[in-house]
Amino acid sequence: MSEIEDWRRRIDEIDEQLLRLLNERARCAVEIGHLKKKIRQPAFQPEREQEILRHVERANGGPLGDAAIRRLFERIIDEARSLESHTMTEDERGRSKPE
Amino acid sequence: MSEIEDWRRRIDEIDEQLLRLLNERARCAVEIGHLKKKIRQPAFQPEREQEILRHVERANGGPLGDAAIRRLFERIIDEARSLESHTMTEDERGRSKPE
């Protein structure tokens, strides 16, 4: 059991790094939201989302399969898009706080 | 537009790091799968999955909200569990290659 515990501790460390990166990525999406708002571009840009998915599938070395990577990044993109849209609406209302 | 491009390049870099960490996390899950198999434990352990979600929610500093983080990690856990179960089945069949 203790060997399982060691792997789980490693997973917990990885999760903290994932959390940090996911939030950093979200901050980038918020910045993009502000910029898009200024130049009146929509939040949803399907071509860019496909580019992101192609990028990670191409770079994927496994053991997660390409379908798993696609599902994961679809969720990541989805959450970024929600936050970005929210930012753009808040900009419209002249507020800056996301919640 | 070029400032948006800068943020997108940053996102692409983050995505490569996320990809690397997601696959490293998956390798840990595969190792845990082998160990569980040996001691005849099931792949699905709801208590551990709740612990993972509590851990990341507690550590979350935003801008992603706790609900977004929960959705993201539910997907991450789900993909890890699929791979881990697959590993355990392959162990049973005396094979080691996942696909």
Tab-separated table of C-alpha atoms in Angstrom:
chain	number	residue	atom	x	y	z
A	1	MET	CA	0.000	0.000	0.000
A	2	SER	CA	2.841	2.413	0.791
A	3	GLU	CA	4.120	2.223	-2.778
A	4	ILE	CA	0.646	3.258	-3.969
A	5	GLU	CA	0.851	6.132	-1.478
A	6	ASP	CA	4.133	7.272	-3.034
A	7	TRP	CA	2.554	7.425	-6.499
A	8	ARG	CA	-0.419	9.266	-5.066
A	9	ARG	CA	1.837	11.870	-3.489
A	10	ARG	CA	3.476	12.323	-6.888
A	11	ILE	CA	0.001	12.774	-8.436
A	12	ASP	CA	-0.848	15.405	-5.793
A	13	GLU	CA	2.302	17.337	-6.718
A	14	ILE	CA	1.468	17.117	-10.414
A	15	ASP	CA	-2.078	18.307	-9.656
A	16	GLU	CA	-0.718	21.425	-7.959
A	17	GLN	CA	1.372	22.173	-11.035
A	18	LEU	CA	-1.603	21.521	-13.315
A	19	LEU	CA	-3.721	23.861	-11.189
A	20	ARG	CA	-1.133	26.610	-11.424
A	21	LEU	CA	-0.816	26.226	-15.202
A	22	LEU	CA	-4.577	26.055	-15.768
A	23	ASN	CA	-5.005	29.317	-13.871
A	24	GLU	CA	-2.099	30.925	-15.698
A	25	ARG	CA	-3.680	29.842	-18.986
A	26	ALA	CA	-6.999	31.321	-17.820
A	27	ARG	CA	-5.285	34.655	-17.086
A	28	CYS	CA	-3.961	34.688	-20.671
A	29	ALA	CA	-7.508	34.032	-21.940
A	30	VAL	CA	-8.799	36.946	-19.843
A	31	GLU	CA	-6.144	39.245	-21.369
A	32	ILE	CA	-7.130	38.064	-24.838
A	33	GLY	CA	-10.766	38.768	-23.903
A	34	HIS	CA	-9.930	42.396	-23.059
A	35	LEU	CA	-8.032	42.831	-26.343
A	36	LYS	CA	-10.754	41.203	-28.448
A	37	LYS	CA	-13.318	43.427	-26.812
A	38	LYS	CA	-11.350	46.523	-27.809
A	39	ILE	CA	-11.179	45.468	-31.453
A	40	ARG	CA	-14.738	44.049	-31.409
A	41	GLN	CA	-13.839	40.449	-32.102
A	42	PRO	CA	-16.078	37.612	-30.806
A	43	ALA	CA	-14.877	35.367	-27.924
A	44	PHE	CA	-15.579	32.194	-29.866
A	45	GLN	CA	-13.079	31.658	-32.671
A	46	PRO	CA	-13.477	28.063	-33.898
A	47	GLU	CA	-10.410	28.236	-36.142
A	48	ARG	CA	-8.138	29.064	-33.167
A	49	GLU	CA	-9.726	26.297	-31.077
A	50	GLN	CA	-9.042	23.743	-33.813
A	51	GLU	CA	-5.456	25.012	-34.014
A	52	ILE	CA	-5.016	24.412	-30.258
A	53	LEU	CA	-6.349	20.856	-30.569
A	54	ARG	CA	-4.141	20.091	-33.583
A	55	HIS	CA	-1.140	21.481	-31.685
A	56	VAL	CA	-1.562	19.241	-28.629
A	57	GLU	CA	-2.482	16.139	-30.633
A	58	ARG	CA	0.639	16.593	-32.732
A	59	ALA	CA	2.793	17.032	-29.616
A	60	ASN	CA	1.218	14.108	-27.723
A	61	GLY	CA	3.599	11.273	-26.904
A	62	GLY	CA	1.221	9.286	-24.668
A	63	PRO	CA	0.448	7.220	-22.670
A	64	LEU	CA	-2.814	9.181	-22.979
A	65	GLY	CA	-4.289	8.560	-26.414
A	66	ASP	CA	-5.075	11.382	-28.842
A	67	ALA	CA	-8.825	11.039	-28.170
A	68	ALA	CA	-8.233	11.448	-24.412
A	69	ILE	CA	-6.023	14.501	-25.042
A	70	ARG	CA	-8.690	15.986	-27.293
A	71	ARG	CA	-11.386	15.482	-24.625
A	72	LEU	CA	-9.143	17.054	-21.962
A	73	PHE	CA	-8.249	20.095	-24.040
A	74	GLU	CA	-11.831	20.554	-25.217
A	75	ARG	CA	-12.743	20.962	-21.534
A	76	ILE	CA	-9.761	23.304	-20.928
A	77	ILE	CA	-10.730	25.448	-23.946
A	78	ASP	CA	-14.357	25.458	-22.821
A	79	GLU	CA	-13.534	26.813	-19.362
A	80	ALA	CA	-11.182	29.421	-20.842
A	81	ARG	CA	-13.867	30.544	-23.282
A	82	SER	CA	-16.449	30.918	-20.468
A	83	LEU	CA	-14.068	33.068	-18.446
A	84	GLU	CA	-13.085	35.094	-21.510
A	85	SER	CA	-16.744	35.754	-22.453
A	86	HIS	CA	-17.471	36.706	-18.863
A	87	THR	CA	-14.567	39.180	-18.951
A	88	MET	CA	-15.885	40.720	-22.160
A	89	THR	CA	-19.390	41.155	-20.681
A	90	GLU	CA	-17.945	42.702	-17.534
A	91	ASP	CA	-15.898	45.109	-19.688
A	92	GLU	CA	-19.164	46.156	-21.347
A	93	ARG	CA	-20.715	46.917	-17.987
A	94	GLY	CA	-17.631	48.910	-17.010
A	95	ARG	CA	-16.674	46.492	-14.276
A	96	SER	CA	-13.490	44.508	-13.977
A	97	LYS	CA	-14.055	41.935	-11.215
A	98	PRO	CA	-14.919	38.469	-12.587
A	99	GLU	CA	-17.281	37.340	-9.817
B	1	MET	CA	-3.771	41.673	-33.355
B	2	SER	CA	-0.068	41.095	-32.632
B	3	GLU	CA	-0.619	41.476	-28.881
B	4	ILE	CA	-3.281	38.761	-29.091
B	5	GLU	CA	-0.731	36.637	-30.965
B	6	ASP	CA	1.744	37.079	-28.095
B	7	TRP	CA	-0.805	35.802	-25.571
B	8	ARG	CA	-1.642	32.905	-27.878
B	9	ARG	CA	2.008	31.915	-28.105
B	10	ARG	CA	2.114	31.937	-24.310
B	11	ILE	CA	-0.987	29.691	-24.254
B	12	ASP	CA	0.682	27.294	-26.710
B	13	GLU	CA	3.698	27.040	-24.370
B	14	ILE	CA	1.439	26.414	-21.382
B	15	ASP	CA	-0.426	23.746	-23.373
B	16	GLU	CA	2.818	21.888	-24.023
B	17	GLN	CA	3.566	21.915	-20.295
B	18	LEU	CA	0.013	20.788	-19.509
B	19	LEU	CA	0.355	17.964	-22.034
B	20	ARG	CA	3.607	16.803	-20.466
B	21	LEU	CA	2.137	16.877	-16.953
B	22	LEU	CA	-1.108	15.141	-17.984
B	23	ASN	CA	0.905	12.311	-19.521
B	24	GLU	CA	3.208	12.122	-16.510
B	25	ARG	CA	0.116	11.939	-14.283
B	26	ALA	CA	-1.276	9.181	-16.513
B	27	ARG	CA	1.964	7.198	-16.138
B	28	CYS	CA	1.555	7.397	-12.345
B	29	ALA	CA	-2.016	6.113	-12.690
B	30	VAL	CA	-0.768	3.201	-14.799
B	31	GLU	CA	1.791	2.318	-12.095
B	32	ILE	CA	-0.954	2.471	-9.473
B	33	GLY	CA	-3.055	0.213	-11.720
B	34	HIS	CA	-0.312	-2.449	-11.754
B	35	LEU	CA	0.047	-2.269	-7.963
B	36	LYS	CA	-3.711	-2.414	-7.324
B	37	LYS	CA	-3.968	-5.396	-9.615
B	38	LYS	CA	-1.334	-7.249	-7.568
B	39	ILE	CA	-3.190	-6.662	-4.304
B	40	ARG	CA	-6.613	-7.144	-5.959
B	41	GLN	CA	-7.946	-3.656	-5.359
B	42	PRO	CA	-10.513	-2.138	-7.758
B	43	ALA	CA	-9.498	0.715	-10.125
B	44	PHE	CA	-12.369	2.910	-8.991
B	45	GLN	CA	-11.816	4.274	-5.484
B	46	PRO	CA	-14.368	7.064	-4.926
B	47	GLU	CA	-12.805	8.175	-1.632
B	48	ARG	CA	-9.457	8.877	-3.313
B	49	GLU	CA	-11.177	10.738	-6.163
B	50	GLN	CA	-12.988	12.985	-3.665
B	51	GLU	CA	-9.673	13.602	-1.907
B	52	ILE	CA	-8.107	14.750	-5.206
B	53	LEU	CA	-10.987	17.155	-5.852
B	54	ARG	CA	-10.854	18.560	-2.310
B	55	HIS	CA	-7.090	19.020	-2.655
B	56	VAL	CA	-7.265	21.088	-5.846
B	57	GLU	CA	-10.288	23.116	-4.736
B	58	ARG	CA	-8.486	24.010	-1.527
B	59	ALA	CA	-5.340	25.016	-3.427
B	60	ASN	CA	-7.208	26.995	-6.098
B	61	GLY	CA	-6.395	30.703	-6.177
B	62	GLY	CA	-8.295	31.512	-9.389
B	63	PRO	CA	-9.086	33.159	-11.755
B	64	LEU	CA	-10.804	29.851	-12.579
B	65	GLY	CA	-13.642	29.297	-10.124
B	66	ASP	CA	-13.873	26.189	-7.937
B	67	ALA	CA	-16.680	24.753	-10.098
B	68	ALA	CA	-14.498	25.103	-13.220
B	69	ILE	CA	-11.563	23.452	-11.429
B	70	ARG	CA	-13.826	20.623	-10.293
B	71	ARG	CA	-15.072	20.046	-13.867
B	72	LEU	CA	-11.503	20.065	-15.205
B	73	PHE	CA	-10.175	17.623	-12.621
B	74	GLU	CA	-13.220	15.358	-12.962
B	75	ARG	CA	-12.236	14.971	-16.625
B	76	ILE	CA	-8.544	14.443	-15.706
B	77	ILE	CA	-9.480	11.781	-13.127
B	78	ASP	CA	-11.835	10.136	-15.604
B	79	GLU	CA	-9.133	9.752	-18.269
B	80	ALA	CA	-6.651	8.463	-15.681
B	81	ARG	CA	-9.176	5.909	-14.427
B	82	SER	CA	-9.859	4.658	-17.992
B	83	LEU	CA	-6.156	4.169	-18.618
B	84	GLU	CA	-5.641	2.544	-15.210
B	85	SER	CA	-8.549	0.094	-15.766
B	86	HIS	CA	-7.210	-0.684	-19.214
B	87	THR	CA	-3.794	-1.430	-17.702
B	88	MET	CA	-5.357	-3.767	-15.156
B	89	THR	CA	-7.260	-5.674	-17.863
B	90	GLU	CA	-4.121	-5.973	-19.967
B	91	ASP	CA	-2.234	-7.304	-16.917
B	92	GLU	CA	-4.935	-9.975	-16.622
B	93	ARG	CA	-4.453	-10.988	-20.225
B	94	GLY	CA	-0.706	-11.133	-19.682
B	95	ARG	CA	-0.033	-8.267	-22.060
B	96	SER	CA	1.605	-4.980	-21.282
B	97	LYS	CA	1.014	-2.712	-24.290
B	98	PRO	CA	-1.904	-0.303	-23.735
B	99	GLU	CA	-3.176	-0.079	-27.350
